[in-house]
Amino acid sequence: MSTPTELFEPFKLGPIMLPNRLVMAPLTRNRAVAGMVPSPLAVEYYGQRASAGLLITEASQVSQQGQGYQDTPGIYSKEQVAGWRKVTERVHARGGRIFIQIWHVGRISHTSLQPDGGAPVAPSAIRAKGKTFVNNTFTEISEPRALTLAEIPGIIEDFRGGAANALAAGFDGVEIHGANGYLLDQFAKDGTNTRTDAYGGSIENRARLMLEVAKAVTAEAGAERTGIRISPVTPSNDVSDSNPQPLFDYIVDHLNALKLTYIHVIEGATGGPRDVAPFDYGSLRKRFKQAYIANNGYDFELATKMLAADAADLIAFGKPFLANPDLVERLRRAAPLNAPDKATFYGGGAKGYTDYPSLSEALDAAQ
């Protein structure tokens, strides 16, 4: 049974022709090996999912300071670049296209992960309510310290360096992680940013770091190979803003001026309700002239509806891609989906990572 829809039509993303409009969302898997290098299993994991229109990797820190959870890969050392190169080569050999998501977690970290056991950094010294995953257990997030003005250029340079390393590793492009209560989002939102200098107070000042990072990454990778992820109203990682609409209208206006190839928008609460708070995503869609990737709680029906209404160009799927390496084929054929195993989301080996059966394997097993 074939299901015709715009979801399976090609889409030109900058210089890259995508064979369909399904995007595999970034999914933290906590399986990096020594030196925060992608494991050999990661090569197979991403290769299995190469039929996606676009793969976006799990978030990868641009420095040791940028790490917030155990066993997340980095993109700041030669060994990490070599590990990621094996991933991109496998994906390209299978006809896929892959961007890396680069991040700095800011205050969502623990002293045991930080250089010399120091405090995590943040726009302001406000501790986040919540836990992070370190030493194989969930642990309270550490008290952060506020970044000094003198340190901020180094943060921007770390993102630029991450983009340069991504290109050296063979990625087709870079996604800046500006969402989910991590560093760039922490600066943008007034619930986490109480600074009184050039990076605090007004919308223009709070948006400054995100936009400076975007400018630096586009200068390195090219605007046509740079995207960014934002989450205007998510409460993830104890982040909030008193008036997100004008803030993100302003941010997207300036991202549009930089001509980034896409904005990747988490609509609602990350992994939660889409209607967690009022927000006009259509305003962002109108302001941004390149591609709009819609994310959060999408299934085939909602994706089809959004594309038909021209409310998005591409649709990101998270857990469905995690559990279904051949999600594109399954949706095209209206076939049943594998259920994701939550117990294996974070950390571990092949189980719940590379052992989800393809449709043909599942059909064979059922006979």
Short mmCIF file of C-alpha atoms in Angstrom, two decimals:
data_model
loop_
_atom_site.label_atom_id
_atom_site.label_comp_id
_atom_site.label_asym_id
_atom_site.label_seq_id
_atom_site.Cartn_x
_atom_site.Cartn_y
_atom_site.Cartn_z
CA MET A 1 0.00 0.00 0.00
CA SER A 2 1.50 3.30 -1.08
CA THR A 3 0.58 6.63 0.55
CA PRO A 4 1.23 9.63 -1.73
CA THR A 5 1.91 12.85 0.14
CA GLU A 6 4.20 15.87 0.10
CA LEU A 7 6.13 14.20 2.92
CA PHE A 8 7.85 11.96 0.38
CA GLU A 9 8.57 14.66 -2.20
CA PRO A 10 12.12 15.98 -2.74
CA PHE A 11 13.12 19.31 -1.22
CA LYS A 12 16.08 21.55 -2.06
CA LEU A 13 17.81 22.66 1.14
CA GLY A 14 20.36 25.22 0.02
CA PRO A 15 22.72 23.31 -2.30
CA ILE A 16 21.51 19.90 -1.06
CA MET A 17 18.65 17.99 -2.67
CA LEU A 18 16.78 16.01 -0.03
CA PRO A 19 14.88 12.96 -1.37
CA ASN A 20 12.03 13.48 1.09
CA ARG A 21 10.89 15.89 3.77
CA LEU A 22 11.48 13.68 6.80
CA VAL A 23 14.22 14.88 9.13
CA MET A 24 15.67 12.71 11.86
CA ALA A 25 15.75 14.94 14.92
CA PRO A 26 18.82 15.12 17.17
CA LEU A 27 18.55 12.40 19.82
CA THR A 28 20.90 12.19 22.79
CA ARG A 29 22.09 8.57 23.16
CA ASN A 30 25.01 8.76 25.67
CA ARG A 31 27.13 6.14 23.92
CA ALA A 32 30.39 7.93 23.13
CA VAL A 33 33.59 6.07 24.01
CA ALA A 34 36.84 7.28 25.62
CA GLY A 35 37.68 10.86 24.71
CA MET A 36 34.00 11.57 23.93
CA VAL A 37 34.52 9.98 20.50
CA PRO A 38 31.52 8.53 18.59
CA SER A 39 31.56 4.76 18.98
CA PRO A 40 31.74 2.20 16.15
CA LEU A 41 28.08 1.48 16.91
CA ALA A 42 27.27 5.10 16.02
CA VAL A 43 28.56 4.45 12.49
CA GLU A 44 25.98 1.71 12.05
CA TYR A 45 23.23 3.62 13.88
CA TYR A 46 23.36 6.62 11.58
CA GLY A 47 24.02 4.49 8.51
CA GLN A 48 20.85 2.50 9.20
CA ARG A 49 18.81 5.72 9.09
CA ALA A 50 20.34 7.19 5.92
CA SER A 51 17.03 7.08 4.03
CA ALA A 52 15.84 10.14 6.00
CA GLY A 53 15.70 13.29 3.93
CA LEU A 54 18.17 14.74 6.42
CA LEU A 55 19.87 13.27 9.48
CA ILE A 56 20.77 15.59 12.36
CA THR A 57 23.15 14.03 14.85
CA GLU A 58 22.87 13.98 18.59
CA ALA A 59 24.11 17.20 20.15
CA SER A 60 27.91 17.33 20.27
CA GLN A 61 29.73 19.70 22.61
CA VAL A 62 32.10 22.30 21.19
CA SER A 63 34.38 22.11 24.26
CA GLN A 64 34.78 20.12 27.44
CA GLN A 65 33.12 23.02 29.24
CA GLY A 66 30.12 22.56 26.95
CA GLN A 67 29.40 19.01 28.14
CA GLY A 68 26.48 18.37 30.47
CA TYR A 69 25.88 14.63 30.46
CA GLN A 70 28.12 11.57 30.49
CA ASP A 71 29.20 9.95 27.24
CA THR A 72 27.97 12.62 24.83
CA PRO A 73 30.27 13.08 21.83
CA GLY A 74 32.33 16.17 21.17
CA ILE A 75 33.54 17.96 18.05
CA TYR A 76 36.63 19.71 19.46
CA SER A 77 39.43 17.12 19.24
CA LYS A 78 41.21 15.38 16.35
CA GLU A 79 40.03 12.02 17.67
CA GLN A 80 36.41 13.17 17.71
CA VAL A 81 36.70 14.50 14.16
CA ALA A 82 38.12 11.15 13.04
CA GLY A 83 35.29 9.30 14.78
CA TRP A 84 32.64 11.47 13.17
CA ARG A 85 34.32 11.08 9.76
CA LYS A 86 33.55 7.36 9.91
CA VAL A 87 29.90 8.24 10.52
CA THR A 88 29.64 10.68 7.62
CA GLU A 89 31.40 8.26 5.27
CA ARG A 90 28.92 5.50 6.13
CA VAL A 91 25.91 7.78 5.74
CA HIS A 92 27.16 9.13 2.42
CA ALA A 93 27.95 5.62 1.18
CA ARG A 94 24.29 4.78 1.79
CA GLY A 95 23.09 7.88 -0.06
CA GLY A 96 22.28 10.00 2.98
CA ARG A 97 22.81 13.60 4.02
CA ILE A 98 23.86 14.52 7.55
CA PHE A 99 24.26 17.68 9.66
CA ILE A 100 25.85 17.72 13.10
CA GLN A 101 24.18 19.56 15.96
CA ILE A 102 26.72 21.55 17.99
CA TRP A 103 26.01 22.69 21.53
CA HIS A 104 27.19 24.16 24.77
CA VAL A 105 24.95 23.15 27.67
CA GLY A 106 25.81 26.13 29.86
CA ARG A 107 24.47 25.62 33.39
CA ILE A 108 22.96 22.17 32.70
CA SER A 109 26.06 20.32 33.83
CA HIS A 110 27.95 18.90 36.77
CA THR A 111 31.34 19.75 38.22
CA SER A 112 32.57 16.21 37.54
CA LEU A 113 32.34 16.90 33.79
CA GLN A 114 33.91 20.34 33.84
CA PRO A 115 37.59 21.26 33.31
CA ASP A 116 39.42 20.94 36.65
CA GLY A 117 36.11 20.19 38.40
CA GLY A 118 35.01 23.81 38.05
CA ALA A 119 31.49 25.20 38.15
CA PRO A 120 29.40 25.10 34.96
CA VAL A 121 28.99 28.47 33.24
CA ALA A 122 25.80 30.41 32.59
CA PRO A 123 24.61 33.93 31.78
CA SER A 124 23.77 34.37 35.47
CA ALA A 125 24.60 32.39 38.62
CA ILE A 126 21.15 30.81 38.87
CA ARG A 127 21.04 27.10 39.56
CA ALA A 128 18.66 25.06 37.41
CA LYS A 129 16.11 22.84 39.05
CA GLY A 130 16.58 19.35 37.71
CA LYS A 131 19.09 16.57 37.24
CA THR A 132 21.75 15.55 34.79
CA PHE A 133 23.13 12.10 34.00
CA VAL A 134 26.67 11.50 35.26
CA ASN A 135 28.54 8.51 36.70
CA ASN A 136 25.70 6.26 35.51
CA THR A 137 23.09 7.96 37.63
CA PHE A 138 20.86 11.04 37.69
CA THR A 139 22.48 13.74 39.82
CA GLU A 140 21.48 17.26 40.85
CA ILE A 141 22.75 19.94 38.45
CA SER A 142 25.68 21.89 39.90
CA GLU A 143 25.61 25.56 40.89
CA PRO A 144 26.82 27.63 37.91
CA ARG A 145 28.88 30.79 37.74
CA ALA A 146 28.17 33.74 35.48
CA LEU A 147 30.38 34.09 32.42
CA THR A 148 32.47 37.25 32.37
CA LEU A 149 32.39 39.55 29.36
CA ALA A 150 35.98 38.58 28.64
CA GLU A 151 35.01 34.90 28.32
CA ILE A 152 32.21 35.33 25.78
CA PRO A 153 34.44 35.68 22.68
CA GLY A 154 35.92 32.29 23.59
CA ILE A 155 32.45 30.71 23.60
CA ILE A 156 31.79 32.11 20.13
CA GLU A 157 35.17 30.83 18.95
CA ASP A 158 34.37 27.35 20.31
CA PHE A 159 31.23 27.25 18.17
CA ARG A 160 33.15 28.47 15.13
CA GLY A 161 35.82 25.85 15.75
CA GLY A 162 33.14 23.18 16.08
CA ALA A 163 31.77 24.18 12.69
CA ALA A 164 35.23 23.99 11.12
CA ASN A 165 35.77 20.56 12.63
CA ALA A 166 32.37 19.42 11.39
CA LEU A 167 33.31 20.28 7.82
CA ALA A 168 36.65 18.50 8.28
CA ALA A 169 34.69 15.44 9.44
CA GLY A 170 32.66 15.46 6.21
CA PHE A 171 29.32 16.76 7.45
CA ASP A 172 26.98 18.34 4.94
CA GLY A 173 26.22 21.12 7.37
CA VAL A 174 25.88 22.27 10.97
CA GLU A 175 22.91 22.87 13.25
CA ILE A 176 23.48 25.29 16.14
CA HIS A 177 21.67 24.17 19.30
CA GLY A 178 19.87 27.28 20.48
CA ALA A 179 17.04 25.43 22.23
CA ASN A 180 15.94 23.43 25.27
CA GLY A 181 17.40 25.58 28.01
CA TYR A 182 21.05 25.23 27.01
CA LEU A 183 23.55 28.08 26.89
CA LEU A 184 22.29 30.15 23.95
CA ASP A 185 18.68 29.72 25.11
CA GLN A 186 19.73 30.62 28.67
CA PHE A 187 21.13 33.92 27.42
CA ALA A 188 18.05 34.68 25.33
CA LYS A 189 15.42 34.15 28.03
CA ASP A 190 14.87 36.48 30.95
CA GLY A 191 14.12 33.67 33.40
CA THR A 192 17.79 32.62 33.23
CA ASN A 193 19.48 35.87 32.23
CA THR A 194 19.56 38.67 34.81
CA ARG A 195 22.71 40.35 33.45
CA THR A 196 22.96 44.12 33.30
CA ASP A 197 25.74 44.36 30.69
CA ALA A 198 25.65 44.16 26.87
CA TYR A 199 24.31 40.59 27.05
CA GLY A 200 21.41 41.23 29.43
CA GLY A 201 18.27 43.30 29.86
CA SER A 202 16.74 44.16 26.50
CA ILE A 203 15.67 41.64 23.87
CA GLU A 204 18.51 42.87 21.65
CA ASN A 205 21.07 42.24 24.37
CA ARG A 206 19.75 38.83 25.43
CA ALA A 207 19.59 37.64 21.81
CA ARG A 208 23.12 38.90 21.14
CA LEU A 209 25.06 35.71 21.93
CA MET A 210 22.81 33.44 19.87
CA LEU A 211 23.09 35.78 16.90
CA GLU A 212 26.85 36.26 17.30
CA VAL A 213 27.30 32.49 17.33
CA ALA A 214 25.09 32.17 14.26
CA LYS A 215 27.14 34.80 12.46
CA ALA A 216 30.42 33.07 13.35
CA VAL A 217 29.20 29.63 12.29
CA THR A 218 27.78 30.90 8.99
CA ALA A 219 31.08 32.66 8.28
CA GLU A 220 32.85 29.32 8.76
CA ALA A 221 30.41 26.84 7.20
CA GLY A 222 28.45 29.07 4.84
CA ALA A 223 24.88 30.21 5.48
CA GLU A 224 23.62 27.58 3.03
CA ARG A 225 25.04 24.85 5.29
CA THR A 226 24.03 26.34 8.65
CA GLY A 227 20.77 25.78 10.52
CA ILE A 228 19.68 26.52 14.07
CA ARG A 229 17.29 24.92 16.53
CA ILE A 230 15.09 27.10 18.75
CA SER A 231 12.35 26.37 21.29
CA PRO A 232 10.40 29.55 22.07
CA VAL A 233 8.19 28.28 24.92
CA THR A 234 9.68 25.00 26.14
CA PRO A 235 10.12 24.74 29.92
CA SER A 236 12.92 22.20 29.44
CA ASN A 237 15.84 22.54 31.85
CA ASP A 238 14.01 25.12 33.96
CA VAL A 239 14.07 27.85 31.31
CA SER A 240 11.40 30.50 30.80
CA ASP A 241 10.76 33.91 29.29
CA SER A 242 8.15 36.45 30.31
CA ASN A 243 7.33 37.46 26.71
CA PRO A 244 8.71 34.99 24.15
CA GLN A 245 6.85 36.21 21.03
CA PRO A 246 8.71 39.51 20.50
CA LEU A 247 11.97 37.86 21.58
CA PHE A 248 11.78 35.11 18.95
CA ASP A 249 10.30 37.36 16.29
CA TYR A 250 13.42 39.51 16.75
CA ILE A 251 15.77 36.49 16.74
CA VAL A 252 14.22 35.02 13.60
CA ASP A 253 14.29 38.37 11.78
CA HIS A 254 18.06 38.46 12.36
CA LEU A 255 18.57 34.79 11.50
CA ASN A 256 16.73 35.50 8.27
CA ALA A 257 19.08 38.41 7.55
CA LEU A 258 22.00 35.98 7.93
CA LYS A 259 20.25 33.70 5.39
CA LEU A 260 20.66 30.51 7.42
CA THR A 261 19.43 27.50 5.47
CA TYR A 262 16.81 26.56 8.08
CA ILE A 263 15.28 27.19 11.47
CA HIS A 264 14.34 24.04 13.38
CA VAL A 265 11.49 24.98 15.69
CA ILE A 266 10.31 22.97 18.70
CA GLU A 267 6.63 23.80 18.87
CA GLY A 268 5.50 23.64 22.50
CA ALA A 269 7.22 21.72 25.31
CA THR A 270 10.12 19.57 24.14
CA GLY A 271 8.82 16.01 24.14
CA GLY A 272 5.61 17.23 25.77
CA PRO A 273 2.40 19.15 25.04
CA ARG A 274 2.36 21.21 21.87
CA ASP A 275 -0.01 23.71 23.50
CA VAL A 276 2.02 24.29 26.68
CA ALA A 277 1.90 28.07 26.13
CA PRO A 278 0.41 30.40 23.51
CA PHE A 279 2.78 31.22 20.66
CA ASP A 280 2.34 32.16 17.00
CA TYR A 281 4.71 29.89 15.09
CA GLY A 282 3.21 31.20 11.87
CA SER A 283 4.89 34.52 12.65
CA LEU A 284 8.30 32.81 12.55
CA ARG A 285 7.35 30.99 9.35
CA LYS A 286 6.49 34.31 7.66
CA ARG A 287 9.62 36.08 8.87
CA PHE A 288 12.05 33.38 7.75
CA LYS A 289 12.51 33.02 3.98
CA GLN A 290 14.49 29.78 3.97
CA ALA A 291 13.35 26.37 5.25
CA TYR A 292 11.22 25.86 8.35
CA ILE A 293 11.62 22.49 10.09
CA ALA A 294 8.69 21.73 12.41
CA ASN A 295 9.33 19.55 15.45
CA ASN A 296 7.49 18.04 18.42
CA GLY A 297 4.95 15.28 18.56
CA TYR A 298 4.62 14.81 14.82
CA ASP A 299 3.03 11.74 13.32
CA PHE A 300 2.14 11.02 9.70
CA GLU A 301 -1.26 12.71 9.93
CA LEU A 302 -0.04 15.94 11.54
CA ALA A 303 3.00 16.11 9.25
CA THR A 304 0.81 15.73 6.17
CA LYS A 305 -1.58 18.41 7.44
CA MET A 306 1.20 20.91 8.16
CA LEU A 307 2.89 20.44 4.79
CA ALA A 308 -0.44 20.73 2.96
CA ALA A 309 -1.10 24.02 4.78
CA ASP A 310 2.41 25.28 3.90
CA ALA A 311 3.03 25.73 7.63
CA ALA A 312 6.40 23.95 7.33
CA ASP A 313 8.86 22.72 4.70
CA LEU A 314 10.32 19.76 6.57
CA ILE A 315 9.12 17.67 9.52
CA ALA A 316 11.42 16.35 12.24
CA PHE A 317 10.69 12.98 13.84
CA GLY A 318 12.51 11.89 17.00
CA LYS A 319 11.46 8.69 18.79
CA PRO A 320 9.91 7.19 15.63
CA PHE A 321 13.33 7.36 13.92
CA LEU A 322 15.05 6.05 17.04
CA ALA A 323 13.00 2.84 16.91
CA ASN A 324 12.51 2.60 13.14
CA PRO A 325 15.66 2.84 11.04
CA ASP A 326 13.50 2.60 7.91
CA LEU A 327 10.84 5.07 9.08
CA VAL A 328 10.52 6.59 5.61
CA GLU A 329 9.60 3.25 4.07
CA ARG A 330 7.24 2.34 6.92
CA LEU A 331 5.33 5.61 6.64
CA ARG A 332 5.23 5.37 2.85
CA ARG A 333 3.67 1.93 3.11
CA ALA A 334 1.46 2.77 6.12
CA ALA A 335 3.19 -0.10 7.92
CA PRO A 336 3.27 -0.62 11.71
CA LEU A 337 6.05 1.05 13.66
CA ASN A 338 8.41 -0.46 16.21
CA ALA A 339 7.77 0.87 19.72
CA PRO A 340 10.77 2.63 21.29
CA ASP A 341 12.32 1.05 24.38
CA LYS A 342 12.73 3.89 26.90
CA ALA A 343 15.02 1.80 29.10
CA THR A 344 17.72 1.93 26.39
CA PHE A 345 17.43 5.58 25.36
CA TYR A 346 20.43 6.78 27.35
CA GLY A 347 23.62 4.76 27.45
CA GLY A 348 24.29 1.10 26.84
CA GLY A 349 25.33 -0.91 23.81
CA ALA A 350 23.63 -2.21 20.69
CA LYS A 351 20.37 -3.10 22.44
CA GLY A 352 17.83 -0.39 21.75
CA TYR A 353 20.34 1.33 19.48
CA THR A 354 21.24 -0.66 16.38
CA ASP A 355 19.05 -3.75 16.87
CA TYR A 356 15.61 -2.36 15.98
CA PRO A 357 14.33 -4.51 13.09
CA SER A 358 13.65 -3.14 9.64
CA LEU A 359 10.23 -3.71 8.14
CA SER A 360 11.45 -6.64 6.04
CA GLU A 361 13.07 -8.21 9.10
CA ALA A 362 9.91 -7.75 11.14
CA LEU A 363 7.80 -9.33 8.39
CA ASP A 364 10.19 -12.26 8.10
CA ALA A 365 10.09 -12.79 11.87
CA ALA A 366 6.28 -12.76 11.82
CA GLN A 367 6.07 -15.57 9.27
#
